[in-house]
DNA sequence: CAACACTTACTTTCTTGTAAGTAAGTTACT
DNA sequence: AGTAACTTACTTACAAGAAAGTAAGTGTTG
């Protein structure tokens, strides 16, 4: 069983490139197992042993690669998110402007097909609110960044200014709506139509912003 | 003969309360400690010992009253919610119809003053999504009930029918928005104005429903 | 050979839950 | 009213297990 590489050496910033493709592959297996277990159990109830089992090693082996459970969580989130501490991951940058809004509805639709990832982000985001949670910075920064790009997108498509409080509130609401829908959907998938509801929210908010807004643009 | 007029004296007896009342009081202390600790740590990371400490007894004492950690959680939720397993609790039934919508914004405003309770419900609701979580039924039923009353309220104030998918989606969105805003607010209180955003959401959704809706009303 | 990728074994710390004891309070009966 | 029988509200002590993390060893590989 040799090295059929999928990209052995990578530009990994300041971190040294992994020695072999096999090592990268094992790390990746741990990250995937971590995502699965964190999403099924949440951070606190997840155990390194279960993650290690699924990745085919012992919990000490996991610690060898990631140092601590907290660091593993952070690496798992970045791995899934895209920024790819490791070799790669789907890393597509978000579209900007109006395209972002359509992209969101699409993404929500895709998400109904992978409850695992949805659950991981939902549970971990809420959990991160707890004092001294290791993923707190990650989720706070993520939310702030999303609010920014969403405010820009909403502003663009309604002729408003991205700095207006109402626009920023709307941006927060879009994220909030998506997060909250996920909770309800995970609890009761048949009662909640995530993509349809997301579209409704976007339409309602953009209509409201457009109607109430553009100072000189409307004429 | 214990002067029955003033109740049974303990060594340091000071209460004019009969034994059963004192017991209820101790149980209540545990419920309040439980709410605090569950909200600070989440269910899994909360420990009976810490709850017991705050209530002034040992963890075995807590188990004497509530049987198990899971049962304690459920009793805490019901206690805070109102249904009052115990003697009391503020059990005010939700207003109905349009009044509910105003009530929501008010409640959100009040909530900014008590992050503890907000955090408890936010974190536990998201956590309940995990397999075999003890509060899963509680939160699923709660969400379903809220969607019903909200759909009715939205229908009433927009001339729509509470059974229409769009109205039900809007109801789910209101809950989702509130839940999601709480997460963002807990992570970054200065960046998120919960009450203002909540009002915006309600306005945007009711306008959208009213505009798009009443089959015979529009002309 | 030396670094790496692990494993086994162990330590420490916590966890919930149980068992059994005790000091009060309550009830039943005379 | 007095007392015995019982219940309640706890406590201390323990059981049994899981958890993360450490240390040290082993085999592979570049």
Coordinates of C-alpha atoms (C1' of nucleotides) in Angstrom, one line a residue:
Chain A
X1 CA 0.0 0.0 0.0
X2 CA 2.1 2.8 -1.2
X3 CA 1.9 6.4 -1.9
X4 CA -0.8 7.3 -4.4
X5 CA -0.5 10.9 -3.7
X6 CA -3.3 13.4 -3.9
X7 CA -0.8 16.1 -3.4
X8 CA 2.1 15.4 -1.0
X9 CA 3.8 18.6 -0.5
X10 CA 1.6 21.7 -0.1
X11 CA 2.2 25.3 0.6
X12 CA 1.1 25.3 4.2
X13 CA 2.2 28.7 5.2
X14 CA 4.5 28.7 8.1
X15 CA 3.8 25.1 9.0
X16 CA 6.2 22.6 7.6
X17 CA 4.9 20.5 4.8
X18 CA 3.9 17.0 5.9
X19 CA 6.5 14.4 5.4
X20 CA 4.5 12.0 3.4
X21 CA 1.3 11.7 1.7
X22 CA 0.3 9.0 4.1
X23 CA 0.7 11.2 7.1
X24 CA -1.5 13.9 5.5
X25 CA -4.0 11.2 4.8
X26 CA -4.1 9.9 8.4
X27 CA -4.4 13.4 9.7
X28 CA -7.3 13.9 7.3
X29 CA -8.9 10.7 8.5
X30 CA -8.7 12.1 12.1
X31 CA -10.3 15.4 11.0
X32 CA -13.1 13.6 9.3
X33 CA -13.7 11.4 12.3
X34 CA -13.5 14.4 14.5
X35 CA -16.1 16.2 12.5
X36 CA -18.4 13.2 12.7
X37 CA -18.1 12.7 16.4
X38 CA -18.2 16.3 17.3
X39 CA -21.4 16.6 15.3
X40 CA -23.0 13.6 16.8
X41 CA -22.1 14.4 20.4
X42 CA -21.0 18.0 20.7
X43 CA -17.6 19.0 21.9
X44 CA -17.9 18.2 25.5
X45 CA -19.5 14.8 25.2
X46 CA -17.2 13.8 22.3
X47 CA -14.3 11.6 23.3
X48 CA -10.9 11.4 21.7
X49 CA -11.1 7.6 22.0
X50 CA -14.1 7.5 19.8
X51 CA -12.6 9.8 17.3
X52 CA -9.4 7.8 17.3
X53 CA -11.3 4.5 16.9
X54 CA -13.0 5.8 13.8
X55 CA -9.8 7.0 12.4
X56 CA -8.1 3.7 13.1
X57 CA -5.7 4.6 15.8
X58 CA -5.6 5.2 19.6
X59 CA -6.5 8.4 21.4
X60 CA -2.8 9.0 22.1
X61 CA -2.2 8.9 18.4
X62 CA -4.7 11.6 17.8
X63 CA -3.0 13.7 20.5
X64 CA 0.3 13.1 18.8
X65 CA -1.1 14.9 15.7
X66 CA -3.2 17.6 17.2
X67 CA -1.8 18.2 20.7
X68 CA -5.1 18.6 22.5
X69 CA -8.8 18.0 22.1
X70 CA -9.4 21.8 21.8
X71 CA -6.8 22.2 19.1
X72 CA -8.4 19.3 17.2
X73 CA -11.8 21.0 17.4
X74 CA -10.4 24.2 16.0
X75 CA -8.6 22.3 13.2
X76 CA -11.7 20.4 12.4
X77 CA -13.7 23.6 12.0
X78 CA -11.1 25.2 9.8
X79 CA -10.8 22.1 7.8
X80 CA -14.5 21.9 7.1
X81 CA -14.8 25.6 6.6
X82 CA -12.2 25.7 4.0
X83 CA -9.2 27.6 5.3
X84 CA -7.5 24.3 5.2
X85 CA -4.9 24.1 7.9
X86 CA -4.2 20.9 6.2
X87 CA -3.8 19.8 2.6
X88 CA -7.0 21.1 1.2
X89 CA -10.7 21.0 1.6
X90 CA -13.4 22.5 -0.5
X91 CA -12.3 26.0 0.1
X92 CA -14.4 28.0 -2.3
X93 CA -14.6 31.6 -1.3
X94 CA -18.0 33.0 -0.8
X95 CA -19.5 34.9 -3.8
X96 CA -20.1 38.6 -3.1
X97 CA -22.9 41.0 -3.7
X98 CA -26.3 39.8 -4.8
X99 CA -24.9 36.5 -5.9
X100 CA -24.3 35.7 -2.3
X101 CA -28.0 35.8 -1.5
X102 CA -28.8 33.2 -4.1
X103 CA -25.8 31.2 -3.1
X104 CA -27.2 31.1 0.5
X105 CA -30.5 29.6 -0.6
X106 CA -28.6 27.0 -2.7
X107 CA -26.4 26.1 0.2
X108 CA -29.3 25.7 2.5
X109 CA -30.8 23.3 0.0
X110 CA -27.6 21.3 -0.2
X111 CA -27.4 21.2 3.6
X112 CA -30.7 19.3 3.9
X113 CA -28.7 16.5 2.4
X114 CA -26.0 16.5 5.0
X115 CA -27.4 16.8 8.4
X116 CA -24.1 15.8 10.0
X117 CA -22.3 19.0 9.0
X118 CA -25.3 21.1 9.8
X119 CA -25.5 19.5 13.2
X120 CA -21.9 20.1 13.9
X121 CA -22.0 23.8 13.1
X122 CA -25.3 24.3 14.9
X123 CA -24.4 22.5 18.1
X124 CA -20.9 23.8 18.2
X125 CA -21.9 27.4 17.5
X126 CA -24.4 27.4 20.3
X127 CA -22.0 25.6 22.6
X128 CA -19.3 28.1 21.9
X129 CA -21.3 30.7 23.7
X130 CA -20.3 29.0 27.0
X131 CA -17.6 30.5 29.0
X132 CA -14.1 29.8 27.8
X133 CA -15.2 27.5 25.0
X134 CA -12.3 26.8 22.6
X135 CA -14.3 27.7 19.5
X136 CA -15.6 30.9 20.8
X137 CA -13.3 33.1 18.8
X138 CA -13.8 31.1 15.7
X139 CA -17.6 31.5 15.8
X140 CA -17.5 35.1 16.9
X141 CA -15.2 36.1 14.1
X142 CA -17.2 34.0 11.6
X143 CA -20.4 35.6 12.5
X144 CA -18.9 39.1 12.3
X145 CA -17.4 38.3 8.9
X146 CA -20.7 36.9 7.6
X147 CA -22.6 40.0 8.8
X148 CA -20.2 42.2 6.9
X149 CA -20.5 40.4 3.6
X150 CA -24.3 40.0 4.0
X151 CA -24.7 43.7 4.8
X152 CA -22.8 44.5 1.7
X153 CA -24.9 42.1 -0.4
X154 CA -28.2 43.4 1.0
X155 CA -27.0 47.0 0.5
X156 CA -26.1 46.3 -3.1
X157 CA -29.4 44.7 -3.9
X158 CA -31.6 47.3 -2.2
X159 CA -29.7 50.5 -2.9
X160 CA -29.0 51.0 0.8
X161 CA -25.8 51.7 2.5
X162 CA -24.1 48.7 4.2
X163 CA -23.4 50.8 7.3
X164 CA -27.0 51.6 8.1
X165 CA -28.3 50.0 11.3
X166 CA -31.3 48.6 9.6
X167 CA -29.1 46.9 7.0
X168 CA -26.8 45.5 9.6
X169 CA -29.8 44.2 11.6
X170 CA -31.1 42.6 8.4
X171 CA -27.7 40.9 7.9
X172 CA -27.7 39.6 11.4
X173 CA -31.2 38.3 10.9
X174 CA -30.3 36.4 7.8
X175 CA -27.7 34.5 9.7
X176 CA -29.9 34.1 12.7
X177 CA -32.7 32.8 10.6
X178 CA -30.5 30.2 9.0
X179 CA -29.1 29.1 12.3
X180 CA -32.4 29.0 14.0
X181 CA -34.1 27.1 11.2
X182 CA -31.4 24.5 11.5
X183 CA -32.2 23.8 15.1
X184 CA -35.9 23.4 14.3
X185 CA -35.2 21.3 11.2
X186 CA -32.8 19.0 13.1
X187 CA -35.5 18.5 15.8
X188 CA -38.4 18.1 13.3
X189 CA -37.3 17.7 9.7
X190 CA -40.7 17.2 8.3
X191 CA -42.2 20.3 9.8
X192 CA -39.6 22.8 8.6
X193 CA -38.8 23.6 5.0
X194 CA -35.4 25.3 5.3
X195 CA -34.8 26.4 1.8
X196 CA -38.3 27.8 1.3
X197 CA -38.3 29.6 4.5
X198 CA -34.8 31.0 3.8
X199 CA -36.1 32.4 0.5
X200 CA -39.1 33.9 2.2
X201 CA -36.9 35.6 4.7
X202 CA -34.6 37.0 2.1
X203 CA -37.5 38.3 0.0
X204 CA -39.2 39.8 3.0
X205 CA -36.1 41.6 4.2
X206 CA -35.0 42.9 0.8
X207 CA -38.4 44.2 0.0
X208 CA -38.5 45.9 3.3
X209 CA -35.1 47.4 2.9
X210 CA -35.8 48.5 -0.6
X211 CA -39.2 50.0 0.3
X212 CA -38.0 51.8 3.4
X213 CA -34.8 53.0 2.1
X214 CA -32.9 54.5 -0.8
X215 CA -32.9 58.2 -0.1
X216 CA -32.6 59.5 -3.5
X217 CA -32.4 56.4 -5.6
X218 CA -36.1 55.6 -6.0
X219 CA -37.0 58.1 -8.6
Chain B
X1 CA -44.9 20.1 72.2
X2 CA -43.8 22.0 69.3
X3 CA -45.9 25.1 69.2
X4 CA -47.8 24.1 66.2
X5 CA -49.0 27.7 65.7
X6 CA -45.6 28.6 64.5
X7 CA -44.4 25.5 62.9
X8 CA -41.7 23.0 63.6
X9 CA -38.5 24.3 64.9
X10 CA -35.2 23.2 63.6
X11 CA -32.1 23.8 65.6
X12 CA -31.6 27.1 63.9
X13 CA -35.3 27.2 63.2
X14 CA -36.4 30.5 61.9
X15 CA -39.0 29.7 59.4
X16 CA -42.7 29.9 60.1
X17 CA -43.0 27.4 57.3
X18 CA -44.3 23.9 57.7
X19 CA -42.0 21.1 56.7
X20 CA -43.5 20.6 53.3
X21 CA -43.0 24.3 52.5
X22 CA -39.4 24.1 53.6
X23 CA -38.9 21.2 51.3
X24 CA -40.4 23.0 48.4
X25 CA -38.1 25.8 49.1
X26 CA -35.0 23.6 49.1
X27 CA -36.2 22.0 45.8
X28 CA -36.6 25.4 44.4
X29 CA -33.1 26.3 45.4
X30 CA -31.8 23.3 43.5
X31 CA -33.8 24.2 40.4
X32 CA -32.4 27.7 40.5
X33 CA -28.9 26.4 40.9
X34 CA -29.5 23.9 38.2
X35 CA -30.7 26.6 35.8
X36 CA -27.6 28.7 36.6
X37 CA -25.1 25.9 36.1
X38 CA -26.8 24.4 33.1
X39 CA -26.8 27.8 31.5
X40 CA -23.1 28.4 32.3
X41 CA -21.8 25.0 31.2
X42 CA -24.4 23.3 29.1
X43 CA -25.9 20.0 30.1
X44 CA -23.0 17.7 29.6
X45 CA -20.4 19.8 31.2
X46 CA -22.6 20.8 34.2
X47 CA -22.0 18.7 37.2
X48 CA -24.3 17.7 40.0
X49 CA -21.7 18.6 42.5
X50 CA -21.6 22.2 41.4
X51 CA -25.3 22.5 41.4
X52 CA -25.5 20.9 44.8
X53 CA -22.9 23.3 46.1
X54 CA -24.8 26.3 45.0
X55 CA -28.0 25.0 46.5
X56 CA -26.2 24.3 49.8
X57 CA -26.2 20.5 49.8
X58 CA -24.3 17.5 48.4
X59 CA -24.8 16.0 45.0
X60 CA -26.4 13.0 46.6
X61 CA -29.0 15.3 48.1
X62 CA -29.8 16.6 44.7
X63 CA -30.3 13.1 43.4
X64 CA -32.5 12.4 46.4
X65 CA -34.9 15.1 45.1
X66 CA -34.7 14.6 41.4
X67 CA -33.5 11.1 40.8
X68 CA -31.1 11.7 38.0
X69 CA -29.3 14.5 36.2
X70 CA -31.5 14.1 33.2
X71 CA -34.7 14.4 35.3
X72 CA -33.3 17.5 37.0
X73 CA -32.7 19.1 33.6
X74 CA -36.2 18.4 32.5
X75 CA -37.6 19.8 35.8
X76 CA -35.5 22.8 35.5
X77 CA -36.8 23.6 32.0
X78 CA -40.4 23.1 33.1
X79 CA -39.8 25.1 36.2
X80 CA -38.4 28.1 34.3
X81 CA -40.9 27.7 31.5
X82 CA -43.8 27.9 33.8
X83 CA -45.6 24.6 33.8
X84 CA -44.5 24.3 37.3
X85 CA -43.9 20.7 38.2
X86 CA -43.4 22.3 41.6
X87 CA -45.4 24.5 43.7
X88 CA -45.3 27.6 41.6
X89 CA -43.4 29.4 38.9
X90 CA -44.5 32.5 37.1
X91 CA -46.7 30.6 34.6
X92 CA -48.2 33.3 32.6
X93 CA -49.8 31.9 29.5
X94 CA -48.7 33.6 26.3
X95 CA -51.0 36.2 24.9
X96 CA -52.6 35.2 21.6
X97 CA -53.3 36.9 18.3
X98 CA -51.6 40.1 17.4
X99 CA -50.8 40.9 21.0
X100 CA -48.3 38.0 20.9
X101 CA -46.2 39.8 18.3
X102 CA -45.8 42.8 20.5
X103 CA -45.2 40.6 23.5
X104 CA -42.3 39.0 21.7
X105 CA -40.5 42.2 21.1
X106 CA -41.0 43.1 24.7
X107 CA -39.7 39.8 25.9
X108 CA -36.7 40.1 23.8
X109 CA -36.0 43.5 25.4
X110 CA -36.3 42.1 28.8
X111 CA -34.1 39.2 27.9
X112 CA -31.2 41.5 27.2
X113 CA -31.2 42.0 31.0
X114 CA -30.9 38.4 31.9
X115 CA -28.3 36.6 29.7
X116 CA -28.3 33.6 32.0
X117 CA -31.8 32.4 31.1
X118 CA -31.3 33.3 27.5
X119 CA -28.1 31.3 27.4
X120 CA -29.7 28.3 29.1
X121 CA -32.4 28.1 26.6
X122 CA -30.2 28.8 23.6
X123 CA -27.5 26.4 24.5
X124 CA -29.8 23.7 25.7
X125 CA -32.1 24.0 22.7
X126 CA -29.2 23.5 20.3
X127 CA -27.6 20.8 22.4
X128 CA -31.0 18.9 22.5
X129 CA -30.5 18.2 18.8
X130 CA -27.9 15.6 19.8
X131 CA -29.0 12.0 19.7
X132 CA -30.7 10.8 22.8
X133 CA -30.5 14.1 24.5
X134 CA -32.9 14.2 27.5
X135 CA -34.4 17.5 26.5
X136 CA -35.1 16.6 22.9
X137 CA -38.9 16.1 23.4
X138 CA -39.2 19.2 25.4
X139 CA -37.7 21.4 22.8
X140 CA -39.3 19.7 19.8
X141 CA -42.7 20.1 21.4
X142 CA -42.0 23.6 22.5
X143 CA -41.0 24.7 19.0
X144 CA -44.0 23.0 17.5
X145 CA -46.3 24.8 19.9
X146 CA -44.7 28.1 19.3
X147 CA -45.0 27.7 15.6
X148 CA -48.7 27.1 16.0
X149 CA -49.5 30.1 18.1
X150 CA -47.2 32.3 15.9
X151 CA -48.8 31.1 12.7
X152 CA -52.2 32.0 14.2
X153 CA -50.9 35.5 15.3
X154 CA -49.4 36.2 11.9
X155 CA -52.5 35.0 10.1
X156 CA -54.7 37.2 12.2
X157 CA -52.6 40.3 11.7
X158 CA -52.2 39.8 7.9
X159 CA -55.5 38.4 6.9
X160 CA -54.0 35.1 5.9
X161 CA -54.8 31.6 6.8
X162 CA -52.7 30.0 9.6
X163 CA -52.5 26.8 7.6
X164 CA -50.8 28.3 4.5
X165 CA -47.2 27.1 4.0
X166 CA -45.9 30.7 3.7
X167 CA -47.5 31.6 7.0
X168 CA -46.1 28.6 8.7
X169 CA -42.7 29.3 7.2
X170 CA -42.9 32.8 8.6
X171 CA -43.8 31.4 12.0
X172 CA -40.8 29.2 12.0
X173 CA -38.7 32.1 10.9
X174 CA -39.7 34.3 13.8
X175 CA -38.6 31.6 16.2
X176 CA -35.5 30.9 14.2
X177 CA -34.6 34.6 14.1
X178 CA -35.0 35.0 17.8
X179 CA -32.9 31.9 18.6
X180 CA -30.2 32.8 16.1
X181 CA -30.0 36.4 17.3
X182 CA -29.4 35.1 20.8
X183 CA -26.4 33.2 19.7
X184 CA -24.9 36.2 17.9
X185 CA -25.8 38.4 20.8
X186 CA -24.2 36.1 23.4
X187 CA -21.0 36.0 21.3
X188 CA -20.9 39.7 20.6
X189 CA -23.4 41.7 22.6
X190 CA -22.3 45.1 21.3
X191 CA -22.7 44.2 17.7
X192 CA -26.2 42.8 17.8
X193 CA -29.3 44.8 18.8
X194 CA -31.8 42.0 19.5
X195 CA -35.0 44.0 20.1
X196 CA -34.5 46.3 17.1
X197 CA -33.7 43.4 14.8
X198 CA -36.6 41.4 16.1
X199 CA -39.0 44.2 15.3
X200 CA -37.5 44.5 11.9
X201 CA -38.1 40.9 11.2
X202 CA -41.7 41.0 12.4
X203 CA -42.4 44.0 10.3
X204 CA -40.7 42.6 7.2
X205 CA -42.6 39.3 7.5
X206 CA -46.0 40.8 8.2
X207 CA -45.6 43.3 5.4
X208 CA -44.6 40.5 3.1
X209 CA -47.5 38.3 4.2
X210 CA -50.1 41.1 3.9
X211 CA -48.9 42.1 0.5
X212 CA -48.7 38.7 -1.0
X213 CA -51.7 37.4 0.6
X214 CA -55.3 37.9 1.3
X215 CA -57.0 36.3 -1.7
X216 CA -60.1 38.3 -1.9
X217 CA -58.9 41.4 0.0
X218 CA -56.6 42.9 -2.4
X219 CA -59.0 43.9 -5.0
Chain C
dC1 C1' 20.9 7.2 12.3
dA2 C1' 17.4 10.3 13.5
dA3 C1' 12.9 11.9 13.0
dC4 C1' 8.4 10.4 12.7
dA5 C1' 4.2 7.9 13.7
dC6 C1' 2.4 5.8 16.3
dT7 C1' 1.3 2.2 20.8
dT8 C1' 0.9 0.7 25.5
dA9 C1' 0.7 1.8 30.0
dC10 C1' -0.1 4.8 33.5
dT11 C1' -1.7 9.0 36.2
dT12 C1' -5.0 12.3 37.6
dT13 C1' -9.1 14.0 37.9
dC14 C1' -14.1 13.9 37.4
dT15 C1' -18.2 11.9 36.6
dT16 C1' -23.0 9.8 38.0
dG17 C1' -25.0 6.8 40.8
dT18 C1' -25.7 3.7 44.9
dA19 C1' -25.6 2.2 49.7
dA20 C1' -26.1 2.9 54.1
dG21 C1' -26.5 5.7 58.1
dT22 C1' -28.6 9.5 60.9
dA23 C1' -31.4 13.0 62.7
dA24 C1' -35.3 15.0 62.4
dG25 C1' -40.5 15.1 61.4
dT26 C1' -45.1 12.6 60.9
dT27 C1' -48.7 9.3 61.7
dA28 C1' -51.1 5.7 64.1
dC29 C1' -52.5 3.8 68.1
dT30 C1' -53.3 3.4 72.7
Chain D
dA1 C1' -50.4 12.7 75.6
dG2 C1' -47.0 9.3 74.8
dT3 C1' -44.7 6.2 72.2
dA4 C1' -43.7 3.1 68.5
dA5 C1' -43.4 2.7 63.5
dC6 C1' -42.4 4.8 59.7
dT7 C1' -41.0 8.5 56.2
dT8 C1' -38.3 12.4 54.7
dA9 C1' -34.2 14.8 53.9
dC10 C1' -30.4 14.6 53.8
dT11 C1' -25.0 13.0 54.7
dT12 C1' -20.6 10.3 54.1
dA13 C1' -18.4 6.8 51.7
dC14 C1' -17.8 4.2 48.0
dA15 C1' -18.2 2.0 43.2
dA16 C1' -17.2 2.0 38.7
dG17 C1' -16.1 4.2 34.8
dA18 C1' -14.6 7.7 31.6
dA19 C1' -12.0 11.4 30.5
dA20 C1' -7.6 14.0 28.9
dG21 C1' -3.1 14.0 28.9
dT22 C1' 1.9 12.2 29.7
dA23 C1' 5.9 9.2 29.3
dA24 C1' 8.4 6.0 27.3
dG25 C1' 9.0 2.5 24.1
dT26 C1' 8.8 0.3 19.2
dG27 C1' 9.0 -0.1 14.5
dT28 C1' 9.4 2.3 10.0
dT29 C1' 11.4 5.4 6.7
dG30 C1' 13.8 8.8 4.5

